[in-house]
XYZ file of C-alpha atoms in Angstrom:
705
model
C 0.000 0.000 0.000
C 1.370 3.471 -0.807
C 3.100 5.669 1.697
C 2.801 9.214 0.295
C 5.657 11.650 0.866
C 5.320 15.280 -0.195
C 7.760 18.204 -0.296
C 10.864 16.141 -1.033
C 14.279 17.768 -1.391
C 15.416 18.471 -4.927
C 17.219 15.638 -6.705
C 16.463 13.126 -3.953
C 17.346 9.571 -4.941
C 15.407 6.397 -4.275
C 18.363 5.092 -2.283
C 18.386 8.124 0.032
C 14.639 7.828 0.486
C 14.949 4.158 1.349
C 17.689 4.839 3.922
C 15.539 7.540 5.540
C 12.636 5.103 5.865
C 14.783 2.250 7.187
C 16.397 4.521 9.813
C 13.060 4.545 11.637
C 13.433 0.779 12.254
C 9.654 0.518 11.726
C 10.113 -1.656 8.604
C 12.765 -3.939 7.177
C 14.276 -3.506 3.742
C 12.470 -6.531 2.316
C 9.119 -4.996 3.380
C 9.649 -1.901 1.220
C 8.274 -2.325 -2.267
C 8.303 -0.072 -5.316
C 9.510 3.518 -4.825
C 8.287 6.081 -7.363
C 9.367 9.726 -7.374
C 7.390 12.430 -9.200
C 9.199 15.731 -8.790
C 8.815 16.675 -5.117
C 6.424 13.813 -4.366
C 7.072 10.101 -3.789
C 4.963 6.990 -3.414
C 6.400 3.979 -1.563
C 4.752 0.548 -1.248
C 4.645 -0.417 2.446
C 2.730 -3.228 4.184
C -0.596 -2.073 5.568
C 0.344 -3.383 9.010
C 3.283 -0.954 9.262
C 2.015 1.931 7.118
C 0.061 4.078 9.627
C 2.745 3.746 12.297
C 5.526 4.611 9.840
C 3.615 7.600 8.447
C 3.080 8.983 11.938
C 6.786 8.537 12.711
C 7.974 10.281 9.506
C 5.391 13.058 9.154
C 7.038 16.427 9.720
C 10.542 14.954 9.963
C 13.379 16.498 7.928
C 14.930 14.761 4.949
C 18.181 16.352 3.771
C 17.206 19.457 5.723
C 13.718 19.712 4.194
C 10.568 19.083 6.228
C 8.314 16.498 4.649
C 4.625 15.674 4.828
C 3.857 11.963 5.045
C 0.610 9.995 5.108
C -0.500 6.444 4.405
C -3.170 5.469 1.900
C -4.767 2.226 2.967
C -8.051 1.054 1.412
C -9.706 0.489 4.772
C -8.719 4.018 5.822
C -10.363 5.722 2.855
C -12.902 8.080 4.431
C -14.593 9.067 1.196
C -17.827 7.133 1.364
C -19.650 10.027 -0.272
C -17.102 10.156 -3.094
C -16.411 13.809 -2.286
C -12.628 13.697 -2.561
C -12.819 11.461 -5.603
C -14.974 14.077 -7.323
C -12.741 16.985 -6.276
C -9.653 15.194 -7.581
C -11.374 14.363 -10.868
C -12.553 17.955 -11.260
C -8.999 19.158 -10.667
C -7.834 16.905 -13.487
C -10.640 18.170 -15.745
C -9.714 21.764 -14.943
C -6.039 21.190 -15.681
C -6.903 19.560 -19.017
C -9.247 22.436 -19.880
C -6.552 24.994 -19.041
C -4.059 23.164 -21.264
C -6.543 22.955 -24.146
C -7.465 26.602 -23.798
C -3.827 27.694 -23.775
C -3.094 25.586 -26.861
C -6.130 26.946 -28.691
C -5.241 30.530 -27.875
C -1.665 30.038 -29.040
C -2.842 28.457 -32.294
C -5.577 30.980 -33.078
C -4.051 34.194 -31.775
C -1.028 34.202 -34.084
C 0.352 37.672 -33.458
C -2.941 38.946 -32.001
C -3.630 39.733 -28.362
C -6.197 37.776 -26.405
C -7.567 37.909 -22.872
C -4.658 35.750 -21.643
C -1.926 36.657 -24.133
C -0.093 39.917 -24.810
C 1.758 40.059 -28.118
C 4.226 42.368 -29.902
C 5.954 43.488 -26.735
C 9.393 45.045 -26.419
C 11.563 45.248 -23.308
C 11.521 48.850 -22.068
C 13.856 48.326 -19.112
C 15.627 45.619 -17.157
C 16.563 45.674 -13.477
C 17.373 43.365 -10.588
C 15.321 43.199 -7.401
C 12.955 41.156 -5.256
C 15.596 38.824 -3.942
C 17.768 38.738 -7.058
C 15.021 38.287 -9.654
C 15.306 39.911 -13.059
C 12.597 42.548 -13.435
C 11.513 43.342 -16.988
C 9.166 46.144 -18.006
C 7.545 45.492 -21.379
C 5.158 47.441 -23.588
C 4.467 48.350 -27.198
C 7.176 49.900 -29.378
C 5.293 53.179 -29.108
C 5.407 54.239 -25.427
C 1.974 55.849 -25.750
C 0.239 52.779 -27.175
C -1.848 51.106 -24.437
C -1.990 47.403 -23.701
C -5.314 45.659 -24.363
C -7.678 44.431 -21.678
C -6.310 41.251 -20.141
C -7.140 38.705 -17.475
C -3.545 38.890 -16.262
C -3.057 40.667 -12.941
C -0.349 41.203 -10.336
C 0.742 37.779 -9.085
C -0.380 35.884 -12.202
C 2.025 33.131 -13.325
C 3.102 33.708 -16.940
C 5.339 32.403 -19.703
C 7.415 34.779 -21.810
C 8.972 33.827 -25.122
C 10.379 35.541 -28.168
C 7.579 35.820 -30.684
C 7.832 33.361 -33.554
C 10.310 31.073 -31.775
C 9.595 27.539 -30.624
C 7.628 27.167 -27.382
C 10.524 25.378 -25.703
C 12.309 28.701 -25.251
C 9.563 30.079 -22.981
C 10.446 31.051 -19.405
C 8.150 31.083 -16.410
C 7.684 34.255 -14.410
C 5.258 36.321 -12.356
C 3.465 39.587 -13.090
C 4.644 42.196 -10.566
C 3.034 45.366 -11.975
C 0.433 46.127 -14.629
C -0.879 49.455 -15.854
C -2.426 50.856 -18.992
C 0.800 50.938 -21.045
C 3.255 48.561 -19.362
C 3.599 45.190 -17.690
C 6.425 44.274 -15.306
C 7.400 40.647 -14.746
C 9.874 38.901 -12.463
C 12.050 36.101 -13.891
C 14.830 33.957 -12.485
C 17.049 35.055 -15.401
C 16.870 37.364 -18.404
C 15.293 35.830 -21.534
C 17.614 34.864 -24.382
C 17.012 36.261 -27.856
C 17.777 35.117 -31.381
C 17.156 38.456 -33.130
C 18.458 42.026 -32.886
C 15.115 43.704 -32.168
C 13.023 40.944 -30.646
C 9.306 41.047 -30.030
C 8.010 39.052 -27.077
C 4.734 37.427 -26.142
C 3.455 36.868 -22.621
C 0.922 34.104 -21.977
C -0.951 33.182 -18.834
C 0.522 29.985 -17.370
C -1.046 27.329 -15.241
C 0.126 27.155 -11.645
C 1.636 23.679 -11.454
C 2.673 24.078 -7.821
C -0.860 25.060 -6.768
C -2.302 22.046 -8.565
C 0.179 19.659 -6.954
C -0.403 21.051 -3.461
C -4.170 20.855 -3.899
C -4.030 17.215 -4.988
C -1.723 16.305 -2.097
C -4.007 18.068 0.402
C -7.066 16.177 -0.865
C -5.226 12.875 -0.610
C -3.988 13.590 2.906
C -7.398 14.742 4.163
C -9.102 11.762 2.550
C -6.875 9.251 4.354
C -6.511 11.012 7.726
C -7.272 8.802 10.729
C -7.496 9.464 14.443
C -6.262 13.065 14.385
C -7.635 16.601 14.340
C -7.625 16.663 10.542
C -9.902 13.612 10.391
C -12.328 15.292 12.822
C -12.471 18.502 10.798
C -12.849 16.509 7.592
C -15.873 14.689 8.991
C -17.463 18.002 9.986
C -16.799 19.473 6.543
C -18.393 16.435 4.882
C -21.465 16.491 7.099
C -20.537 13.227 8.841
C -20.251 14.947 12.210
C -22.114 17.976 13.544
C -20.028 21.121 14.135
C -19.616 21.904 17.828
C -19.566 25.238 19.648
C -18.496 26.391 23.093
C -20.685 28.618 25.210
C -20.007 32.120 23.785
C -17.523 34.051 25.903
C -17.976 37.654 27.027
C -15.255 39.203 24.908
C -13.548 42.529 25.547
C -13.466 43.963 22.032
C -10.324 45.829 21.055
C -12.195 47.662 18.289
C -14.782 49.709 20.152
C -16.496 50.805 16.917
C -17.744 47.399 15.803
C -21.487 47.316 15.204
C -23.818 44.788 16.783
C -23.749 42.288 13.895
C -19.951 42.466 13.674
C -19.634 41.788 17.402
C -22.083 38.910 17.099
C -20.062 37.416 14.220
C -16.794 37.676 16.180
C -18.362 36.088 19.273
C -19.949 33.328 17.195
C -16.731 32.498 15.323
C -14.708 32.641 18.547
C -17.009 30.030 20.080
C -16.647 27.581 17.166
C -14.813 24.380 18.068
C -14.612 23.191 14.462
C -15.824 25.512 11.707
C -17.771 28.738 11.279
C -18.673 31.055 8.414
C -18.774 34.848 8.499
C -21.025 35.993 5.666
C -19.990 39.464 4.568
C -22.239 41.146 1.955
C -20.802 44.160 0.085
C -19.487 46.960 2.279
C -20.311 45.313 5.611
C -16.813 45.515 7.123
C -15.813 41.868 6.758
C -12.085 42.635 6.949
C -12.509 44.720 10.084
C -14.506 41.896 11.661
C -11.844 39.310 10.795
C -9.076 41.471 12.249
C -10.979 41.655 15.545
C -11.519 37.877 15.525
C -7.804 37.298 14.936
C -6.866 39.761 17.678
C -9.181 37.939 20.101
C -7.475 34.637 19.255
C -4.064 36.207 19.908
C -5.246 37.503 23.300
C -6.077 33.877 24.144
C -2.517 32.821 23.266
C -3.459 31.182 19.980
C -1.356 30.991 16.812
C -3.217 32.021 13.666
C -2.811 31.259 9.965
C -4.505 33.819 7.695
C -5.163 32.912 4.060
C -7.011 34.053 0.954
C -6.959 32.788 -2.632
C -5.491 36.042 -3.963
C -2.321 37.829 -2.945
C -4.221 41.106 -2.777
C -6.720 39.536 -0.381
C -3.894 38.317 1.871
C -2.124 41.676 1.720
C -5.320 43.492 2.679
C -5.654 41.540 5.926
C -1.891 41.536 6.518
C -1.744 45.331 6.307
C -4.697 45.774 8.672
C -3.097 43.410 11.195
C 0.204 45.298 11.050
C -1.679 48.559 11.598
C -3.100 47.064 14.799
C 0.393 46.203 16.064
C 0.121 42.479 15.393
C 3.341 40.490 15.044
C 2.424 39.123 11.610
C 4.717 37.598 8.977
C 3.884 37.296 5.293
C 4.986 34.143 3.491
C 5.218 34.146 -0.299
C 7.080 35.322 -3.381
C 8.104 38.972 -2.948
C 6.916 39.721 -6.485
C 3.377 38.894 -5.436
C 3.338 41.148 -2.350
C 2.441 44.836 -2.376
C 5.693 46.867 -2.386
C 5.075 48.691 0.911
C 4.550 45.356 2.712
C 7.614 43.501 1.432
C 9.795 44.438 4.411
C 7.558 42.303 6.625
C 7.842 39.216 4.411
C 9.757 36.213 5.679
C 12.206 36.403 2.764
C 13.003 40.021 3.729
C 13.255 39.380 7.466
C 15.690 36.473 7.195
C 18.560 38.576 5.704
C 18.185 41.074 8.585
C 18.738 38.428 11.253
C 21.869 38.591 13.414
C 23.007 35.116 12.250
C 22.870 35.902 8.532
C 26.626 36.598 8.650
C 27.150 32.848 9.125
C 25.218 32.158 5.928
C 27.372 34.640 4.012
C 30.530 33.133 5.526
C 29.599 29.555 4.602
C 28.596 30.533 1.066
C 31.753 32.556 0.498
C 33.926 29.677 1.701
C 32.008 27.249 -0.518
C 32.484 29.523 -3.536
C 36.247 29.668 -2.828
C 36.451 25.878 -2.658
C 34.541 25.460 -5.936
C 36.842 28.002 -7.610
C 39.911 26.269 -6.243
C 38.715 22.871 -7.488
C 38.092 24.307 -10.974
C 41.113 26.625 -11.206
C 43.704 24.109 -10.034
C 42.108 21.094 -11.695
C 45.266 20.330 -13.698
C 47.468 20.327 -10.601
C 45.424 18.046 -8.390
C 44.119 14.537 -8.653
C 40.471 13.604 -9.080
C 39.979 12.574 -5.451
C 41.278 15.917 -4.172
C 38.957 17.856 -6.502
C 36.049 15.704 -5.442
C 36.927 16.245 -1.780
C 37.004 20.038 -2.250
C 33.638 20.026 -3.976
C 32.158 17.762 -1.304
C 33.428 20.145 1.390
C 31.884 23.065 -0.523
C 28.547 21.268 -0.747
C 28.679 20.595 3.001
C 29.213 24.315 3.617
C 26.229 25.160 1.420
C 24.159 22.621 3.360
C 25.268 24.336 6.596
C 24.194 27.682 5.118
C 20.779 26.274 4.242
C 20.404 24.864 7.752
C 21.240 28.221 9.359
C 18.807 29.938 6.994
C 16.084 27.407 7.871
C 16.740 27.911 11.593
C 16.415 31.692 11.186
C 13.122 31.276 9.354
C 11.950 28.870 12.053
C 12.791 31.405 14.775
C 10.931 34.212 12.993
C 7.856 32.038 12.459
C 7.953 30.833 16.074
C 7.837 34.446 17.287
C 5.024 35.446 14.923
C 1.504 35.652 16.276
C 0.049 35.417 12.766
C 1.358 33.907 9.535
C -0.212 35.180 6.291
C -0.138 33.361 2.932
C -2.299 32.493 -0.040
C -4.048 29.124 0.149
C -1.737 27.573 -2.418
C 1.314 29.505 -1.179
C 1.464 27.389 1.974
C 4.549 25.242 1.737
C 6.030 22.704 4.097
C 9.439 24.000 2.959
C 8.835 27.034 5.171
C 6.121 25.964 7.590
C 7.272 22.398 8.111
C 4.672 20.409 10.033
C 3.577 23.553 11.898
C -0.072 23.638 12.991
C -2.230 26.600 14.025
C -4.941 26.951 16.614
C -7.006 29.024 14.194
C -7.029 29.144 10.389
C -8.919 31.989 8.712
C -9.653 31.904 4.970
C -10.911 35.202 3.566
C -12.477 35.498 0.078
C -13.428 31.856 0.603
C -16.129 31.999 -2.071
C -13.696 33.055 -4.776
C -11.633 29.847 -4.792
C -12.469 26.278 -5.673
C -12.672 23.901 -2.745
C -9.415 21.922 -3.201
C -7.243 24.954 -2.397
C -9.054 25.392 0.948
C -7.914 21.949 2.067
C -4.264 23.065 1.938
C -4.531 25.408 4.962
C -7.181 23.174 6.546
C -4.516 20.464 6.974
C -2.900 22.685 9.605
C -6.036 23.875 11.402
C -7.221 23.362 14.938
C -10.399 25.127 13.851
C -11.437 26.870 10.648
C -13.207 30.155 9.892
C -14.335 30.918 6.338
C -15.318 34.446 5.337
C -16.826 35.773 2.142
C -20.068 36.264 0.269
C -21.523 33.278 -1.558
C -24.048 35.632 -3.174
C -21.282 37.218 -5.254
C -19.180 35.626 -7.994
C -18.188 31.969 -7.502
C -14.708 30.581 -8.276
C -13.562 30.973 -11.871
C -13.605 27.542 -13.519
C -12.313 26.908 -17.052
C -13.793 23.415 -17.450
C -17.506 23.866 -18.086
C -18.048 20.144 -17.542
C -16.432 20.345 -14.092
C -18.420 23.491 -13.277
C -21.663 21.792 -14.277
C -20.882 18.898 -11.942
C -20.212 21.201 -8.983
C -16.597 22.402 -9.131
C -17.743 26.053 -9.120
C -19.321 25.583 -5.680
C -16.905 26.900 -3.056
C -16.350 25.213 0.283
C -18.107 28.116 2.021
C -21.187 27.866 -0.191
C -21.310 24.097 0.273
C -21.078 24.385 4.064
C -23.795 27.050 4.174
C -26.022 24.772 2.074
C -25.190 21.877 4.398
C -25.581 23.564 7.788
C -27.297 26.907 7.179
C -27.297 29.336 10.099
C -25.923 26.643 12.399
C -22.455 27.599 11.155
C -23.071 30.960 9.459
C -23.359 34.427 10.947
C -24.123 37.374 8.621
C -22.972 40.985 8.792
C -25.969 43.263 8.377
C -24.818 46.896 8.249
C -23.078 48.202 5.137
C -20.838 51.277 5.055
C -20.458 51.788 1.303
C -23.655 52.509 -0.583
C -26.458 55.008 -0.611
C -29.548 53.070 0.468
C -31.125 53.425 -3.008
C -28.090 51.654 -4.514
C -28.177 48.961 -1.841
C -31.894 48.218 -1.786
C -32.396 45.907 -4.779
C -29.415 43.657 -3.994
C -30.528 43.480 -0.360
C -33.962 42.319 -1.452
C -32.783 39.824 -4.061
C -29.775 38.280 -2.306
C -29.897 39.011 1.423
C -33.579 38.594 2.399
C -33.871 42.375 2.650
C -31.669 42.213 5.768
C -29.021 44.804 4.851
C -29.146 48.233 6.420
C -27.203 51.267 5.248
C -25.315 52.941 8.076
C -26.397 56.502 8.745
C -23.004 57.724 7.510
C -23.735 56.483 3.973
C -27.494 56.029 3.722
C -28.069 59.433 2.122
C -24.655 60.482 0.827
C -24.541 61.775 -2.768
C -21.979 63.052 -5.238
C -22.904 66.670 -4.592
C -21.731 66.211 -0.968
C -18.149 65.762 -2.176
C -15.867 68.818 -2.136
C -15.951 70.748 -5.413
C -18.892 68.847 -6.925
C -21.715 70.938 -8.396
C -25.321 70.189 -7.475
C -27.070 68.946 -10.590
C -29.658 66.377 -11.668
C -26.793 63.922 -12.246
C -25.193 64.471 -8.826
C -28.377 64.934 -6.753
C -29.695 61.366 -7.170
C -28.021 58.049 -6.346
C -29.332 55.879 -9.200
C -29.939 56.360 -12.922
C -30.981 53.831 -15.570
C -30.574 54.821 -19.219
C -32.735 52.701 -21.516
C -31.367 52.233 -25.052
C -34.366 50.243 -26.270
C -35.564 51.232 -29.743
C -32.336 53.043 -30.591
C -29.401 51.952 -32.745
C -27.396 50.832 -29.714
C -26.870 47.249 -30.897
C -24.403 44.657 -29.696
C -21.660 43.472 -32.051
C -19.465 40.384 -31.913
C -15.786 41.203 -32.312
C -14.115 39.858 -35.444
C -11.282 38.115 -33.567
C -12.753 36.280 -30.599
C -16.167 35.554 -29.156
C -16.698 38.542 -26.895
C -19.363 41.189 -27.450
C -19.214 44.947 -27.601
C -21.734 47.737 -28.029
C -20.017 50.743 -29.653
C -22.828 53.244 -29.159
C -23.281 52.200 -25.543
C -19.539 52.672 -25.012
C -19.778 56.211 -26.411
C -22.673 56.990 -24.063
C -20.879 55.546 -21.019
C -17.821 57.690 -21.724
C -20.009 60.758 -22.232
C -21.676 60.244 -18.843
C -18.256 59.880 -17.208
C -17.158 63.153 -18.804
C -20.397 64.798 -17.626
C -19.555 63.776 -14.062
C -16.031 65.114 -14.408
C -17.459 68.362 -15.745
C -19.560 68.645 -12.586
C -16.450 68.341 -10.406
C -16.223 64.614 -9.709
C -12.577 63.524 -9.691
C -11.776 61.135 -12.576
C -10.117 58.700 -10.157
C -13.444 58.417 -8.307
C -15.201 57.069 -11.417
C -15.239 53.558 -12.873
C -16.883 52.112 -15.980
C -17.469 48.364 -15.722
C -19.009 45.776 -18.031
C -19.370 41.964 -18.275
C -17.627 41.731 -21.684
C -13.910 42.071 -22.442
C -14.652 43.369 -25.957
C -16.583 46.242 -24.390
C -13.688 46.885 -22.019
C -11.423 47.212 -25.057
C -13.824 49.598 -26.797
C -14.090 51.772 -23.704
C -10.331 51.908 -23.148
C -9.700 52.810 -26.776
C -12.134 55.726 -26.617
C -11.631 57.086 -23.092
C -9.125 59.948 -23.163
C -8.923 60.497 -19.407
C -6.627 57.753 -18.083
C -7.641 58.363 -14.467
C -11.119 56.910 -15.092
C -10.859 53.207 -14.316
C -12.288 50.812 -16.901
C -12.558 47.084 -16.325
C -14.622 43.933 -16.159
C -17.176 43.240 -13.447
C -15.224 40.153 -12.410
C -12.055 42.178 -11.964
C -13.865 44.765 -9.854
C -15.149 42.356 -7.188
C -14.106 43.642 -3.769
C -13.586 47.182 -5.122
C -15.585 50.393 -4.904
C -15.766 53.885 -6.431
C -17.798 56.987 -5.678
C -19.477 56.694 -9.090
C -19.853 53.567 -11.212
C -21.204 53.380 -14.748
C -22.362 49.895 -15.741
C -22.604 49.009 -19.434
C -24.765 45.894 -19.906
C -23.930 45.585 -23.667
C -26.679 43.129 -24.634
C -29.147 44.430 -27.244
C -30.611 41.959 -29.733
C -34.023 40.919 -31.133
C -33.757 37.420 -29.604
C -33.559 38.733 -26.022
C -30.356 36.757 -25.437
C -28.535 38.011 -22.332
C -25.579 35.576 -22.001
C -23.354 36.459 -19.025
C -26.141 38.569 -17.556
C -27.959 35.354 -16.589
C -25.466 34.972 -13.750
C -27.252 37.281 -11.336
C -24.408 36.965 -8.823
C -22.225 38.789 -11.355
C -24.859 41.515 -11.446
C -24.913 41.628 -7.650
C -21.228 42.503 -7.792
C -21.828 45.141 -10.482
C -24.713 46.838 -8.691
C -22.869 47.135 -5.361
C -19.571 48.779 -6.376
C -20.818 52.396 -6.317
C -20.837 54.490 -3.162
C -22.808 57.566 -4.212
C -23.830 57.175 -7.873
C -24.791 54.174 -9.977
C -25.574 54.640 -13.666
C -26.776 51.554 -15.555
C -26.969 51.600 -19.357
C -28.940 48.819 -21.065
C -31.688 47.759 -23.439
C -34.855 47.098 -21.428
C -36.460 45.161 -24.301
C -33.586 42.652 -24.308
C -33.244 42.132 -20.556
C -36.827 42.485 -19.283
C -37.848 38.871 -20.018
C -35.566 37.703 -17.212
C -37.306 38.052 -13.812
C -34.225 39.524 -12.116
C -33.968 42.370 -14.640
C -37.714 42.852 -14.780
C -37.575 43.485 -11.034
C -34.543 45.738 -11.416
C -36.343 47.884 -14.001
C -39.333 48.178 -11.654
C -36.952 49.201 -8.861
C -35.457 51.943 -11.027
C -38.925 53.116 -12.023
C -40.040 53.282 -8.380
C -37.046 55.488 -7.586
C -37.825 57.801 -10.491
C -34.449 56.813 -11.925
C -35.673 55.584 -15.325
C -34.485 57.652 -18.339
C -34.733 57.048 -22.083
C -31.583 57.361 -24.155
C -33.187 60.217 -26.078
C -33.191 62.271 -22.875
C -29.439 62.003 -22.582
């Protein structure tokens, strides 16, 4: 039966692995069967009678200085009677295949054309070194003023860069570190090679192989856990065991300004023995609530792991915790961390440690020995050269051990460790466990990634809004089977308010902007705080009172006009040129009335419309983007372009009303929606929305504009 070993040292041999296993004296050599190594993972055939005991002995133990994760997969210890882990693993495989097919199709069809996941015809504008020795490249068009197209790439996205027209084997992996209208910066381990004098480069989105591997390993380990805390949490998450709660404690809140529902959510989550969900609708102060929960755990002497699927989500909580004086450490690639937070990352703190001089000493001595072995190779025999190199390798191993000890000391002192779900690595965290694991944005990631931090949890808190956009899934077949259902949504469906506590007061939107989403998605439970319930654009400094700034909501109906949708020639996305012109005109009207351009956003469900808007908008300070990319964001004024206008009343993406919930709740003081009522009104959600606008006196025909 297979013993699974994850996070192996690089270039480990089967012989070294066998010796490590035999040193435990739990099994004899003749009991060890086939050993297979797949990158950083190994599978070893071990008798079922010895497997669990051996796994327990080896789990968390170092191998060549690297902490490993070990578990045993025995058929009679497969706790997957519902087939849940089998389905998750299969969906992961389907998703990976879909990503590979999509990437291949885009590369074949795009040629030298941009797409949503590929940027073409790029030149290197500058090259620098930073972020722990990485090569930083800034790329853009040959013309510095020519903007980049709309793209799904964002800061932290894994990418491949290659010289355009060359074979794919020359591509290098990297990470996006900055992205603006005209330029993209990426971090690479080394500068790309070129075969031409004035090369053009292409950047393609890349799959995250490490994230996939860690997700699969986490599912396997959770599935086969027996007799430990992980097995108990797994059974609760699968509905095999009821979640338990302590009697709520009378907490002394550090944040005196929490509202009643926030305090109730903190108290509820603090009392959870196993799992709890904090449901945070738009603008309800979810982050503030989580910070208070984490601070309460620290006051009780607990160690906390804070996660989110996105680096930005992690950084948001990390920054708030630092502001509250928390001893928090960020784990992850420096390129994926906001610049002003990088000094508090583990990889930045290690070089500042008092013992780092030993690392430098060992590495310098090793370099001298390697040079001596190479330089004097003609004057020494083979054994002497080999001895020098072996001594150098021992010094490098000593340097790695000192570095690991420094990291261990820093993590031991930390009250909170922050990382993305898939950024959690046993290389850094070893077998470390945490009293409390908090996963923010838990509805925006597929379930397998949540099991990675869950492996280390004493108890688990999920936070997010399952009434907004679900995880992005490429494989439609996997999505149809259930892969787009997040762990949080599944647990809320399973247990309801037994595990879930909602936040009820929002601090973002005028109540007229909030009302329809509250009715449709939150049982009409949301309340606008007095500080925002009546705020309008004309209350901002320098903004003129006008019909456009004196009301919170405006719907502009394009029905019966020539505002028709068009499918772009290259690709399948839709645009609406006349609607784009109108959206830009309304943005300029707001600017003319004194609204700052940086306080305005134009959003839309379609990437083709994003491209049209960006091509036509002259004021670069007005933000233009997709609805999906704007989740979690807000602006004083938001203009929403629905795009769809056709005689068949087809609404496509608009059928996902959770996407529309995101769109309708981004504006603080002014929401302008542009759409064709004749096309959208057959859907009950939009029929109700039109009635809502009419009730508010916010309905306007395009001819009035």
